[in-house]
Each structure stands twice: as C-alpha cells, then as structure tokens.
Short mmCIF file of C-alpha atoms and ligand atoms in Angstrom, two decimals:
data_model
loop_
_atom_site.label_atom_id
_atom_site.label_comp_id
_atom_site.label_asym_id
_atom_site.label_seq_id
_atom_site.Cartn_x
_atom_site.Cartn_y
_atom_site.Cartn_z
CA UNK A 1 -82.83 -33.51 -73.64
CA UNK A 2 -79.82 -32.81 -71.81
CA UNK A 3 -81.64 -30.22 -69.25
CA UNK A 4 -83.72 -31.35 -66.18
CA UNK A 5 -86.29 -29.10 -65.60
CA UNK A 6 -88.35 -28.52 -62.24
CA UNK A 7 -91.36 -30.78 -62.78
CA UNK A 8 -93.58 -28.80 -61.40
CA UNK A 9 -95.70 -25.65 -62.46
CA UNK A 10 -95.71 -22.58 -60.00
CA UNK A 11 -99.41 -21.72 -59.31
CA UNK A 12 -98.80 -19.43 -56.42
CA UNK A 13 -96.30 -16.73 -55.60
CA UNK A 14 -94.68 -15.14 -52.69
CA UNK A 15 -92.73 -11.68 -53.02
CA UNK A 16 -89.11 -10.89 -52.62
CA UNK A 17 -88.13 -7.85 -50.58
CA UNK A 18 -84.91 -5.99 -51.69
CA UNK A 19 -82.35 -4.66 -49.16
CA UNK A 20 -79.29 -2.27 -50.03
CA UNK A 21 -75.77 -3.46 -48.71
CA UNK A 22 -76.01 -0.57 -46.17
CA UNK A 23 -79.41 -1.21 -45.01
CA UNK A 24 -78.34 -5.11 -44.26
CA UNK A 25 -75.04 -3.50 -42.32
CA UNK A 26 -77.66 -2.23 -40.05
CA UNK A 27 -79.66 -5.29 -39.98
CA UNK A 28 -76.66 -7.62 -39.19
CA UNK A 29 -75.95 -5.48 -36.18
CA UNK A 30 -79.39 -5.36 -34.84
CA UNK A 31 -79.41 -8.98 -35.18
CA UNK A 32 -76.28 -9.35 -33.03
CA UNK A 33 -75.18 -10.65 -35.99
CA UNK A 34 -76.87 -14.14 -35.95
CA UNK A 35 -78.27 -14.91 -39.20
CA UNK A 36 -81.37 -16.51 -37.04
CA UNK A 37 -82.46 -13.24 -35.24
CA UNK A 38 -82.46 -11.37 -38.66
CA UNK A 39 -86.29 -10.95 -39.70
CA UNK A 40 -87.07 -13.40 -42.95
CA UNK A 41 -88.18 -10.29 -45.12
CA UNK A 42 -84.54 -8.82 -44.59
CA UNK A 43 -83.61 -11.93 -46.56
CA UNK A 44 -83.48 -11.86 -50.44
CA UNK A 45 -83.18 -15.62 -50.64
CA UNK A 46 -83.30 -17.75 -47.62
CA UNK A 47 -81.03 -20.59 -47.66
CA UNK A 48 -80.96 -20.87 -43.09
CA UNK A 49 -82.75 -24.23 -43.66
CA UNK A 50 -84.67 -26.53 -45.85
CA UNK A 51 -87.13 -27.53 -43.34
CA UNK A 52 -90.35 -26.34 -42.84
CA UNK A 53 -90.09 -24.17 -46.23
CA UNK A 54 -91.05 -26.71 -48.59
CA UNK A 55 -93.60 -25.56 -51.43
CA UNK A 56 -96.68 -27.96 -50.87
CA UNK A 57 -98.71 -29.16 -54.10
CA UNK A 58 -102.12 -28.51 -55.24
CA UNK A 59 -103.07 -32.25 -53.95
CA UNK A 60 -101.21 -31.20 -50.43
CA UNK A 61 -103.54 -27.68 -49.69
CA UNK A 62 -106.53 -29.78 -51.49
CA UNK A 63 -105.96 -32.53 -48.25
CA UNK A 64 -105.75 -29.55 -45.95
CA UNK A 65 -109.31 -29.14 -47.16
CA UNK A 66 -110.05 -32.34 -47.11
CA UNK A 67 -108.58 -33.29 -43.00
CA UNK A 68 -110.66 -34.51 -40.59
CA UNK A 69 -109.95 -32.72 -37.03
CA UNK A 70 -111.69 -34.88 -34.95
CA UNK A 71 -110.07 -35.16 -31.58
CA UNK A 72 -110.05 -39.35 -31.37
CA UNK A 73 -110.60 -41.76 -34.83
CA UNK A 74 -109.30 -38.95 -37.09
CA UNK A 75 -109.47 -40.83 -40.50
CA UNK A 76 -106.51 -38.25 -41.49
CA UNK A 77 -104.83 -39.77 -39.10
CA UNK A 78 -105.16 -43.79 -40.88
CA UNK A 79 -104.56 -42.13 -44.06
CA UNK A 80 -100.87 -41.01 -42.14
CA UNK A 81 -100.38 -44.44 -40.56
CA UNK A 82 -101.37 -46.35 -43.34
CA UNK A 83 -99.20 -44.24 -45.77
CA UNK A 84 -96.11 -44.53 -42.91
CA UNK A 85 -96.81 -48.19 -42.35
CA UNK A 86 -96.37 -48.84 -46.17
CA UNK A 87 -92.74 -47.00 -46.05
CA UNK A 88 -91.40 -48.10 -43.19
CA UNK A 89 -92.78 -51.14 -42.61
CA UNK A 90 -92.79 -50.20 -38.56
CA UNK A 91 -95.73 -51.67 -36.34
CA UNK A 92 -96.48 -48.16 -33.91
CA UNK A 93 -96.82 -44.81 -35.60
CA UNK A 94 -96.93 -42.21 -33.63
CA UNK A 95 -97.38 -38.56 -34.43
CA UNK A 96 -95.61 -35.19 -33.14
CA UNK A 97 -95.45 -31.91 -34.10
CA UNK A 98 -92.26 -31.78 -35.46
CA UNK A 99 -89.02 -34.15 -35.19
CA UNK A 100 -87.61 -33.09 -31.92
CA UNK A 101 -91.08 -34.04 -29.97
CA UNK A 102 -90.33 -37.66 -31.10
CA UNK A 103 -86.69 -37.51 -30.34
CA UNK A 104 -87.68 -36.20 -27.20
CA UNK A 105 -90.00 -38.80 -25.92
CA UNK A 106 -87.99 -41.36 -27.37
CA UNK A 107 -84.69 -40.11 -25.57
CA UNK A 108 -86.69 -39.39 -22.22
CA UNK A 109 -87.66 -43.32 -21.85
CA UNK A 110 -84.35 -44.67 -23.02
CA UNK A 111 -81.93 -42.23 -21.54
CA UNK A 112 -80.36 -41.09 -18.38
CA UNK A 113 -77.09 -40.82 -16.53
CA UNK A 114 -74.15 -43.14 -17.71
CA UNK A 115 -76.13 -44.20 -20.80
CA UNK A 116 -74.67 -44.18 -24.66
CA UNK A 117 -75.76 -43.25 -27.32
CA UNK A 118 -74.23 -44.21 -30.82
CA UNK A 119 -74.63 -42.56 -34.32
CA UNK A 120 -72.85 -41.60 -37.81
CA UNK A 121 -73.68 -38.20 -36.31
CA UNK A 122 -76.20 -37.23 -34.23
CA UNK A 123 -77.97 -33.62 -35.39
CA UNK A 124 -78.21 -30.81 -32.49
CA UNK A 125 -81.83 -31.30 -31.09
CA UNK A 126 -81.13 -35.00 -31.11
CA UNK A 127 -78.05 -34.59 -29.44
CA UNK A 128 -79.92 -32.27 -27.06
CA UNK A 129 -82.24 -34.75 -26.09
CA UNK A 130 -79.37 -37.41 -25.22
CA UNK A 131 -77.69 -34.95 -23.71
CA UNK A 132 -80.83 -33.15 -21.40
CA UNK A 133 -81.41 -36.66 -20.20
CA UNK A 134 -77.62 -36.84 -18.32
CA UNK A 135 -76.45 -39.60 -21.54
CA UNK A 136 -74.07 -38.86 -23.58
CA UNK A 137 -74.50 -38.72 -27.87
CA UNK A 138 -71.35 -40.16 -29.56
CA UNK A 139 -70.55 -39.91 -33.08
CA UNK A 140 -68.40 -42.35 -35.41
CA UNK A 141 -68.11 -40.65 -38.67
CA UNK A 142 -65.81 -42.79 -41.02
CA UNK A 143 -62.74 -40.43 -41.77
CA UNK A 144 -63.81 -40.09 -45.38
CA UNK A 145 -67.00 -38.23 -43.74
CA UNK A 146 -64.47 -35.72 -41.84
CA UNK A 147 -62.44 -34.87 -45.02
CA UNK A 148 -64.98 -31.88 -46.95
CA UNK A 149 -62.59 -32.14 -50.45
CA UNK A 150 -62.22 -35.84 -50.47
CA UNK A 151 -64.99 -37.44 -53.55
CA UNK A 152 -66.92 -40.38 -52.03
CA UNK A 153 -69.67 -41.77 -52.81
CA UNK A 154 -71.23 -42.74 -49.15
CA UNK A 155 -69.59 -40.02 -46.66
CA UNK A 156 -72.43 -40.25 -44.53
CA UNK A 157 -71.41 -43.63 -43.19
CA UNK A 158 -70.79 -45.02 -39.80
CA UNK A 159 -67.55 -46.12 -38.78
CA UNK A 160 -68.34 -49.89 -38.19
CA UNK A 161 -65.39 -50.95 -36.49
CA UNK A 162 -64.76 -47.93 -34.53
CA UNK A 163 -68.92 -48.26 -33.68
CA UNK A 164 -67.50 -52.29 -32.55
CA UNK A 165 -64.34 -51.16 -30.26
CA UNK A 166 -66.75 -48.61 -28.42
CA UNK A 167 -69.18 -51.06 -27.60
CA UNK A 168 -67.12 -54.26 -26.27
CA UNK A 169 -65.53 -50.62 -24.50
CA UNK A 170 -68.77 -49.67 -22.86
CA UNK A 171 -71.07 -52.39 -22.62
CA UNK A 172 -74.17 -53.03 -24.91
CA UNK A 173 -75.58 -53.08 -21.72
CA UNK A 174 -74.83 -49.37 -21.03
CA UNK A 175 -76.11 -48.29 -25.21
CA UNK A 176 -79.61 -48.44 -25.08
CA UNK A 177 -80.08 -47.15 -29.06
CA UNK A 178 -77.91 -46.80 -32.22
CA UNK A 179 -79.21 -44.06 -34.60
CA UNK A 180 -78.17 -43.43 -38.37
CA UNK A 181 -78.79 -39.62 -39.53
CA UNK A 182 -79.68 -40.71 -43.61
CA UNK A 183 -78.85 -38.12 -45.43
CA UNK A 184 -75.90 -36.88 -42.57
CA UNK A 185 -77.37 -33.53 -41.97
CA UNK A 186 -74.09 -32.31 -39.80
CA UNK A 187 -71.66 -34.12 -41.80
CA UNK A 188 -72.48 -32.32 -45.23
CA UNK A 189 -75.90 -33.99 -46.23
CA UNK A 190 -74.02 -36.51 -47.33
CA UNK A 191 -75.90 -40.38 -47.96
CA UNK A 192 -75.31 -43.47 -45.99
CA UNK A 193 -75.20 -46.52 -48.07
CA UNK A 194 -77.58 -49.99 -47.35
CA UNK A 195 -74.31 -51.86 -47.23
CA UNK A 196 -73.54 -49.68 -44.31
CA UNK A 197 -77.04 -49.63 -42.83
CA UNK A 198 -77.31 -53.50 -43.42
CA UNK A 199 -73.86 -53.92 -41.59
CA UNK A 200 -74.91 -51.77 -38.49
CA UNK A 201 -77.79 -53.56 -38.07
CA UNK A 202 -76.41 -56.90 -37.70
CA UNK A 203 -73.99 -55.69 -35.37
CA UNK A 204 -76.51 -53.99 -33.44
CA UNK A 205 -78.70 -57.02 -33.46
CA UNK A 206 -75.73 -59.22 -32.15
CA UNK A 207 -75.51 -57.36 -29.29
CA UNK A 208 -79.01 -56.47 -28.95
CA UNK A 209 -78.93 -52.92 -29.20
CA UNK A 210 -81.85 -51.58 -30.87
CA UNK A 211 -81.06 -49.89 -34.36
CA UNK A 212 -83.05 -46.55 -35.14
CA UNK A 213 -82.95 -43.96 -38.14
CA UNK A 214 -83.07 -40.53 -38.61
CA UNK A 215 -85.28 -40.76 -41.30
CA UNK A 216 -85.99 -36.78 -42.32
CA UNK A 217 -84.31 -36.95 -45.63
CA UNK A 218 -85.09 -40.67 -46.57
CA UNK A 219 -86.16 -39.89 -49.91
CA UNK A 220 -82.76 -37.96 -50.65
CA UNK A 221 -80.63 -41.33 -49.32
CA UNK A 222 -83.12 -43.41 -51.51
CA UNK A 223 -82.52 -41.81 -54.60
CA UNK A 224 -78.29 -41.71 -53.65
CA UNK A 225 -78.06 -45.56 -53.18
CA UNK A 226 -79.71 -45.96 -56.66
CA UNK A 227 -77.75 -43.89 -58.50
CA UNK A 228 -74.37 -44.55 -56.69
CA UNK A 229 -74.86 -48.53 -54.98
CA UNK A 230 -74.32 -51.73 -56.94
CA UNK A 231 -77.36 -53.47 -56.96
CA UNK A 232 -80.02 -50.65 -56.93
CA UNK A 233 -79.45 -49.25 -60.50
CA UNK A 234 -83.00 -50.83 -61.34
CA UNK A 235 -84.59 -50.48 -57.90
CA UNK A 236 -87.77 -48.37 -57.44
CA UNK A 237 -87.31 -45.53 -54.85
CA UNK A 238 -89.99 -47.36 -52.59
CA UNK A 239 -88.51 -50.10 -52.66
CA UNK A 240 -84.80 -49.08 -51.87
CA UNK A 241 -86.75 -46.96 -49.04
CA UNK A 242 -88.88 -50.17 -47.65
CA UNK A 243 -85.33 -52.49 -47.64
CA UNK A 244 -83.33 -49.62 -45.66
CA UNK A 245 -86.27 -49.31 -42.91
CA UNK A 246 -86.66 -53.84 -42.84
CA UNK A 247 -82.57 -53.20 -41.24
CA UNK A 248 -83.92 -50.94 -38.12
CA UNK A 249 -86.64 -51.32 -34.90
CA UNK A 250 -88.12 -47.58 -35.44
CA UNK A 251 -87.69 -44.05 -36.96
CA UNK A 252 -87.80 -40.43 -36.01
CA UNK A 253 -88.94 -38.15 -38.50
CA UNK A 254 -89.05 -34.70 -38.98
CA UNK A 255 -91.76 -34.42 -41.35
CA UNK A 256 -90.64 -30.67 -42.12
CA UNK A 257 -88.10 -32.54 -44.38
CA UNK A 258 -88.71 -34.93 -46.95
CA UNK A 259 -92.81 -35.16 -46.09
CA UNK A 260 -92.84 -31.71 -47.78
CA UNK A 261 -94.97 -29.98 -45.66
CA UNK A 262 -94.23 -27.11 -43.19
CA UNK A 263 -94.94 -28.87 -39.64
CA UNK A 264 -95.11 -32.03 -38.06
CA UNK A 265 -92.89 -35.64 -37.36
CA UNK A 266 -93.28 -38.69 -36.08
CA UNK A 267 -91.99 -41.40 -33.98
CA UNK A 268 -92.20 -45.06 -35.76
CA UNK A 269 -91.17 -48.42 -33.90
CA UNK A 270 -91.94 -51.88 -33.39
CA UNK A 271 -91.44 -52.92 -29.59
CA UNK A 272 -94.61 -52.80 -28.00
CA UNK A 273 -93.73 -51.61 -24.97
CA UNK A 274 -91.74 -49.28 -25.32
CA UNK A 275 -94.50 -48.05 -27.89
CA UNK A 276 -97.36 -47.60 -24.70
CA UNK A 277 -94.60 -45.94 -22.76
CA UNK A 278 -94.07 -43.60 -25.75
CA UNK A 279 -98.29 -42.93 -26.26
CA UNK A 280 -98.64 -42.26 -22.69
CA UNK A 281 -96.14 -39.51 -23.08
CA UNK A 282 -97.57 -37.74 -26.19
CA UNK A 283 -100.75 -38.22 -24.29
CA UNK A 284 -99.11 -36.04 -21.84
CA UNK A 285 -96.55 -33.58 -24.18
CA UNK A 286 -98.25 -33.79 -27.79
CA UNK A 287 -101.86 -35.31 -27.67
CA UNK A 288 -104.19 -37.87 -28.10
CA UNK A 289 -102.20 -40.51 -30.39
CA UNK A 290 -104.63 -40.23 -33.24
CA UNK A 291 -102.98 -36.46 -33.89
CA UNK A 292 -99.88 -36.54 -31.56
CA UNK A 293 -98.77 -32.33 -31.84
CA UNK A 294 -101.18 -31.99 -35.14
CA UNK A 295 -104.04 -31.03 -36.83
CA UNK A 296 -105.46 -33.47 -38.90
CA UNK A 297 -105.04 -31.58 -42.04
CA UNK A 298 -101.48 -31.82 -41.26
CA UNK A 299 -101.70 -35.38 -41.10
CA UNK A 300 -103.61 -35.42 -44.46
CA UNK A 301 -100.69 -33.24 -46.08
CA UNK A 302 -97.84 -35.03 -44.97
CA UNK A 303 -99.36 -38.39 -46.19
CA UNK A 304 -99.46 -36.84 -49.88
CA UNK A 305 -96.14 -35.47 -49.35
CA UNK A 306 -94.68 -38.89 -48.30
CA UNK A 307 -96.27 -40.01 -51.73
CA UNK A 308 -95.02 -36.84 -53.96
CA UNK A 309 -91.48 -37.55 -52.24
CA UNK A 310 -91.12 -40.66 -54.23
CA UNK A 311 -91.33 -39.44 -57.31
CA UNK A 312 -87.83 -40.11 -59.10
CA UNK A 313 -88.46 -37.27 -61.27
CA UNK A 314 -88.74 -34.99 -58.32
CA UNK A 315 -85.76 -36.41 -56.79
CA UNK A 316 -83.95 -35.91 -60.00
CA UNK A 317 -84.69 -32.38 -60.25
CA UNK A 318 -84.11 -32.26 -56.31
CA UNK A 319 -80.66 -33.59 -56.05
CA UNK A 320 -78.96 -32.04 -59.71
CA UNK A 321 -80.62 -28.63 -58.41
CA UNK A 322 -78.09 -28.92 -55.47
CA UNK A 323 -75.03 -29.97 -57.16
CA UNK A 324 -75.99 -27.41 -60.05
CA UNK A 325 -75.18 -24.74 -57.22
CA UNK A 326 -72.15 -26.77 -56.22
CA UNK A 327 -70.64 -26.86 -59.70
CA UNK A 328 -70.87 -23.38 -59.90
CA UNK A 329 -69.00 -22.47 -57.25
CA UNK A 330 -66.19 -24.96 -56.83
CA UNK A 331 -65.01 -24.25 -60.73
CA UNK A 332 -64.99 -20.71 -59.24
CA UNK A 333 -62.39 -22.50 -56.49
CA UNK A 334 -64.90 -22.24 -53.58
CA UNK A 335 -63.81 -24.90 -50.87
CA UNK A 336 -67.02 -26.97 -50.49
CA UNK A 337 -68.13 -30.10 -48.73
CA UNK A 338 -67.55 -32.76 -51.86
CA UNK A 339 -69.69 -34.35 -53.53
CA UNK A 340 -72.79 -31.92 -52.88
CA UNK A 341 -75.01 -33.69 -50.85
CA UNK A 342 -79.10 -34.14 -50.70
CA UNK A 343 -80.70 -30.61 -49.27
CA UNK A 344 -77.77 -28.41 -49.33
CA UNK A 345 -74.29 -27.17 -50.75
CA UNK A 346 -71.88 -26.56 -47.52
CA UNK A 347 -69.32 -24.18 -47.50
CA UNK A 348 -65.64 -25.34 -46.21
CA UNK A 349 -65.40 -22.71 -43.78
CA UNK A 350 -61.97 -23.65 -42.61
CA UNK A 351 -60.54 -23.72 -46.07
CA UNK A 352 -62.15 -20.20 -47.17
CA UNK A 353 -60.98 -18.60 -44.47
CA UNK A 354 -57.93 -20.45 -43.11
CA UNK A 355 -57.08 -16.96 -41.21
CA UNK A 356 -59.78 -17.21 -39.14
CA UNK A 357 -59.30 -19.80 -36.00
CA UNK A 358 -62.03 -21.78 -35.07
CA UNK A 359 -62.49 -20.04 -31.59
CA UNK A 360 -63.30 -16.59 -33.66
CA UNK A 361 -66.54 -18.56 -35.54
CA UNK A 362 -65.02 -18.77 -39.37
CA UNK A 363 -68.63 -20.11 -39.87
CA UNK A 364 -70.18 -17.56 -38.67
CA UNK A 365 -68.10 -14.74 -39.96
CA UNK A 366 -68.60 -15.90 -43.54
CA UNK A 367 -72.88 -16.11 -43.68
CA UNK A 368 -72.57 -12.89 -42.23
CA UNK A 369 -70.52 -11.74 -45.30
CA UNK A 370 -72.45 -13.72 -47.48
CA UNK A 371 -75.73 -11.61 -45.99
CA UNK A 372 -73.89 -8.23 -45.90
CA UNK A 373 -72.88 -9.31 -49.97
CA UNK A 374 -76.36 -9.96 -51.27
CA UNK A 375 -78.76 -10.73 -48.90
CA UNK A 376 -78.57 -14.68 -49.29
CA UNK A 377 -78.68 -16.55 -45.68
CA UNK A 378 -77.26 -19.58 -44.55
CA UNK A 379 -76.22 -21.06 -41.33
CA UNK A 380 -73.20 -21.88 -39.52
CA UNK A 381 -72.53 -25.70 -38.71
CA UNK A 382 -69.33 -25.63 -36.95
CA UNK A 383 -67.50 -23.76 -33.80
CA UNK A 384 -71.32 -21.50 -32.55
CA UNK A 385 -73.44 -24.88 -33.03
CA UNK A 386 -71.31 -27.78 -31.36
CA UNK A 387 -68.41 -26.15 -30.11
CA UNK A 388 -68.38 -26.88 -26.62
CA UNK A 389 -65.80 -25.97 -23.23
CA UNK A 390 -63.07 -28.08 -21.75
CA UNK A 391 -62.79 -27.89 -17.80
CA UNK A 392 -60.54 -24.79 -18.13
CA UNK A 393 -62.99 -23.27 -20.28
CA UNK A 394 -61.22 -23.22 -23.38
CA UNK A 395 -63.01 -23.64 -26.97
CA UNK A 396 -63.17 -27.31 -27.85
CA UNK A 397 -63.89 -27.03 -31.86
CA UNK A 398 -66.05 -29.61 -33.58
CA UNK A 399 -64.15 -31.53 -36.81
CA UNK A 400 -65.70 -29.36 -39.28
CA UNK A 401 -67.05 -25.80 -40.03
CA UNK A 402 -69.43 -25.32 -42.23
CA UNK A 403 -71.82 -22.91 -43.70
CA UNK A 404 -74.52 -24.78 -44.87
CA UNK A 405 -76.70 -23.33 -48.02
CA UNK A 406 -80.09 -25.40 -47.62
CA UNK A 407 -81.91 -25.08 -50.35
CA UNK A 408 -86.18 -25.11 -49.54
CA UNK A 409 -87.85 -28.01 -51.88
CA UNK A 410 -90.02 -26.70 -54.93
CA UNK A 411 -89.16 -22.89 -53.50
CA UNK A 412 -86.57 -21.44 -55.78
CA UNK A 413 -85.99 -21.20 -59.64
CA UNK A 414 -82.41 -21.61 -61.61
CA UNK A 415 -81.74 -18.09 -61.68
CA UNK A 416 -82.19 -17.86 -58.02
CA UNK A 417 -79.89 -20.56 -57.61
CA UNK A 418 -77.59 -18.51 -60.28
CA UNK A 419 -77.84 -15.31 -58.45
CA UNK A 420 -76.87 -17.29 -55.03
CA UNK A 421 -73.62 -18.58 -56.84
CA UNK A 422 -72.51 -14.91 -57.84
CA UNK A 423 -72.75 -13.68 -54.24
CA UNK A 424 -70.59 -16.51 -52.93
CA UNK A 425 -68.43 -16.10 -55.70
CA UNK A 426 -68.03 -12.08 -55.05
CA UNK A 427 -67.57 -13.38 -51.56
CA UNK A 428 -65.17 -15.69 -52.25
CA UNK A 429 -62.93 -12.60 -54.08
CA UNK A 430 -62.83 -10.94 -50.89
CA UNK A 431 -62.16 -13.57 -48.51
CA UNK A 432 -58.75 -11.67 -47.03
CA UNK A 433 -60.93 -8.92 -45.57
CA UNK A 434 -63.44 -11.20 -43.65
CA UNK A 435 -63.05 -10.98 -39.71
CA UNK A 436 -63.55 -13.23 -37.14
CA UNK A 437 -66.06 -12.63 -34.49
CA UNK A 438 -66.55 -12.95 -30.55
CA UNK A 439 -69.09 -14.16 -28.34
CA UNK A 440 -71.11 -11.54 -26.27
CA UNK A 441 -74.31 -13.80 -24.76
CA UNK A 442 -74.93 -17.37 -24.70
CA UNK A 443 -77.35 -19.97 -23.38
CA UNK A 444 -76.43 -22.85 -21.63
CA UNK A 445 -78.17 -25.28 -24.78
CA UNK A 446 -78.54 -24.92 -28.11
CA UNK A 447 -76.42 -21.75 -28.11
CA UNK A 448 -76.68 -20.77 -32.17
CA UNK A 449 -80.05 -19.81 -31.80
CA UNK A 450 -79.97 -17.09 -29.43
CA UNK A 451 -76.39 -16.26 -29.38
CA UNK A 452 -75.31 -12.53 -29.87
CA UNK A 453 -71.73 -11.62 -31.56
CA UNK A 454 -69.53 -9.03 -32.52
CA UNK A 455 -67.10 -8.76 -35.32
CA UNK A 456 -63.31 -8.65 -34.02
C1 LIG B 1 -82.63 -27.80 -40.23
F1 LIG B 1 -80.07 -24.79 -37.37
N1 LIG B 1 -83.34 -30.20 -39.23
O1 LIG B 1 -81.37 -28.73 -40.75
P1 LIG B 1 -87.39 -30.96 -36.11
N2 LIG B 1 -82.75 -34.63 -36.90
C2 LIG B 1 -82.25 -34.05 -38.48
C3 LIG B 1 -82.69 -33.04 -38.91
O2 LIG B 1 -82.15 -32.02 -39.63
C4 LIG B 1 -83.44 -31.77 -37.84
C5 LIG B 1 -83.99 -32.46 -36.76
C6 LIG B 1 -83.82 -34.05 -36.58
C7 LIG B 1 -83.29 -28.69 -39.45
C8 LIG B 1 -83.92 -27.75 -38.38
C9 LIG B 1 -82.92 -27.15 -37.69
O3 LIG B 1 -80.00 -25.98 -35.01
C10 LIG B 1 -81.12 -26.15 -35.97
O4 LIG B 1 -88.67 -30.80 -37.07
C11 LIG B 1 -81.35 -34.58 -39.58
O5 LIG B 1 -86.96 -29.61 -36.63
O6 LIG B 1 -87.50 -30.54 -34.90
C12 LIG B 1 -83.96 -30.46 -38.28
O7 LIG B 1 -86.27 -31.94 -36.60
C13 LIG B 1 -85.16 -32.32 -35.47
C14 LIG B 1 -81.80 -26.20 -37.90
C15 LIG B 1 -83.04 -27.81 -36.36
C16 LIG B 1 -81.22 -25.75 -36.86
C17 LIG B 1 -81.91 -27.67 -34.89
O8 LIG B 1 -82.45 -27.12 -40.45
#
C-alpha cells in the first residue's frame, strides 16, 4: 500500500476549542503580539513546539504507575541508565529536569570569559547558557544549510574547513568543547551526516577538544542517515544511533523531544573527573544523582520512550507526516526551508514577506497572521529569537528569518495537518497586506519568550 498510516490507535483524547477571527484579533492584542503569551486554550492547532508535547503510549503510562520514587538508588533510575547507556555507550548518565539543565551544568563547568564553544548551530538555550558564563558561542553551519531553497541531504552539517581554520586561529586551549546539534533545530530541522560527525570527531580528537552531541532529535537524525547516506540503507536505527554516539565524548539531551515524554533530560559523558564535578553541581541545583530533577516515574517513561522512538515504522510515519505538510504548501508556492526536516516545516519568512525588513520581525508578523487566519500557532526563529544589537545600537539580523511549524509527536491526525496547510496557503494569498512589528519591551536574555510587540 502507498498510504503511510499512523502506526498507533488513539485511546485518550483532548478537546480543541474554536475561536473566531475577531476573538483572535483581541487575543493577539492582549498577548502583546507575542505567540508565547497566548493561552494554549485559545489555539486551535498548536505547532509552537514539538518539545514536551508528545502523546505518551499506554506502555509509558503504565511505566508512570511502575515508577520507583525512592530518593536514592531507585529501580527506575537503573532502567533509565541502562537504556541510555545501551544507546549512547557513555559511562556516566546524569538525569536532569530538561535539556537546558544539562547544558547549564556542562557549560558552567567548562565556560568562562575568553573561551569559545563551537557548533554546527547552537540552539538558543544552549547559546544562552554559554554566554551566561561569559564565553562565546560560534556557529559554523555550511553554506548549504544557510540557503533555504536548496535541496541537499544533510543541510545540518558543520563546515569542517571553517571549524579547522577557527581552531588554528583561536588555539585549541581556548575551545573547551565542540557540539553538534542533531538534527539542527535552528537551521530547519536538517540532519547531520554520519560522515560529518566522523570528520568532526577526527578533527576535535586531533586537537584534544571534546565533542558533544546535542541529542534531542537523535532518532529522527538516524532515520535520515538510513534513508540518505550511502552504506546505511540496511543498517538498523539502533546501530546508526550507537555509531553516531561512538564518535562523541558526551551528550546533552532534552528528553522532551525524541524520548517522547513531557518532561526530562540528561547529561551523559565519559570523562570521570568532569562527571564527578557535574554530579556535585547536580546535587546543588537538581537533586540526588539517581533522580536528578525528575520523579522515578519520569525516568520510567523516558526509558520506555527511548525504546519506542527507534521503531522504524514510527520514524517512517513521523518523517513522512512532516514532508506531507511541506509538500502541500510548497506546491502552492509557499517558500519553505527545503527539503523538509525532522520535526517541523520551516517557512522562509524572508521570501514570504520580502517587503518587511529584519528589524521589523518578518517571522513574528507571519506567525501572528497565521494565528489570526486559522488559530494555528507557530514560532519565530529569526530576528526576535537570535537578533542582536551592535555597539551603535543597530539591529544585527541572523542569517535566516524562519517560522517553525513544529509537529508534536503522535498528537495530530492528517486532517489537522490538512487544515494547517489550508491556513498557510490562505495567509500566503494575503501576504502583501501583512505588516512588520516593532518592539515595545524586551528582556536582556532569551527575549522572545516575554517580548511585547506592536504591529506597524
Ligand atoms: C523547541 F522557543 N527546544 O525546539 P529543553 N537543544 C535543542 C533544543 O531544540 C532544545 C534544547 C536544547 C525547544 C524548546 C524551546 O526559545 C525556545 O528541554 C536542539 O527545552 O530545556 C529545546 O531543551 C533545550 C522552545 C526552547 C523555544 C527554547 O521548541
């Protein structure tokens, strides 16, 4: 059969509340034109994030009941630890309440003024945790990855030559760590090839720089390797995952993505001394090392989710459902990041709204218009999230202005996605009437969460 179906049945449902266009106009105004400040109940289809929004399986819910809530030495921890070790091969597994808590610990230990951290692209929380220590976060995405309309198999790759040049210029002693984000969330959910991971690892090892994986979407990345990289056609997803981690010295993970849970994360690593320091900090900020920032039941659900996410039928459906939305709107002329990535369709707001300059936040304007049109919530990944000011106070735009429509795992059906496509295409037909926004309030770090804006 040609039709790829959801490889699950639905046992429990939640209502969707409908709003009128006039209501949504009012809601937007009240929210300061910032989609993060809209109440979830006022959203018809919520594509703000794929993080923590997965539907858990019956087996995960059963695991919730099975959770061992002992303070120390919980059985659930050992199940969690065993599963993570089997996949990553790392020696020390440290549970945290979510991804950024793992980042906070890692970068507090390695960071500081005068240090440089390098990556294909750091996600915003990672970048913020680095900058918070006084260090600099530097991205080396390939030119391919910065070209939205270009179709290429591994647009998440790091530019190895640029990285080598940077290491030679700054000195390896000033670069405590290199991180590869798989898939590359800020760059369109694009995968990183095994070859690129291997070559990055070789380069880093030559200079004694530890390589870490930001592993949030490791299974989706592995599926792309299987489908697109020569030599992996017949490899199992597990073996691809294991090979990928074998090139690294550690990872940070937000379990809220590919572990199919609503909360959780971990730091995993091989260095005994660093692991000891990390555990000491964990005790101060998160909790005892056999629960971190989590309950025993959360550890059970993560362990179960990490097994389920490796199912190839699931990954086939998952990647196809993203591609399906991308195909529909692309055929209608909507400019998107090509090809579609692992967890989201990214609209190219620069091409969608060429009349709105970056300092007027084209991505935010587009998000708000899509919400107004059909109650669909996406997230801007562009000047609001990543824009900076130079010494003269001028706005410095990031290379891409995107709107991400992130698809929660196992939550929406095909007709929900058809509805989203219709809303996007309708918005595209009205594009010339969409207006830019200006900032009314911004916080000094991660400003997009709380910013208030007004349409021009
Ligand atoms: C997301 F609007 N991502 O994509 P935590 N690394 C990577 C992530 O994608 C990531 C984290 C680390 C989110 C949630 C989110 O401004 C935003 O478990 C590649 O969320 O701490 C999270 O993992 C951090 C959305 C985060 C945002 C920050 O939607």
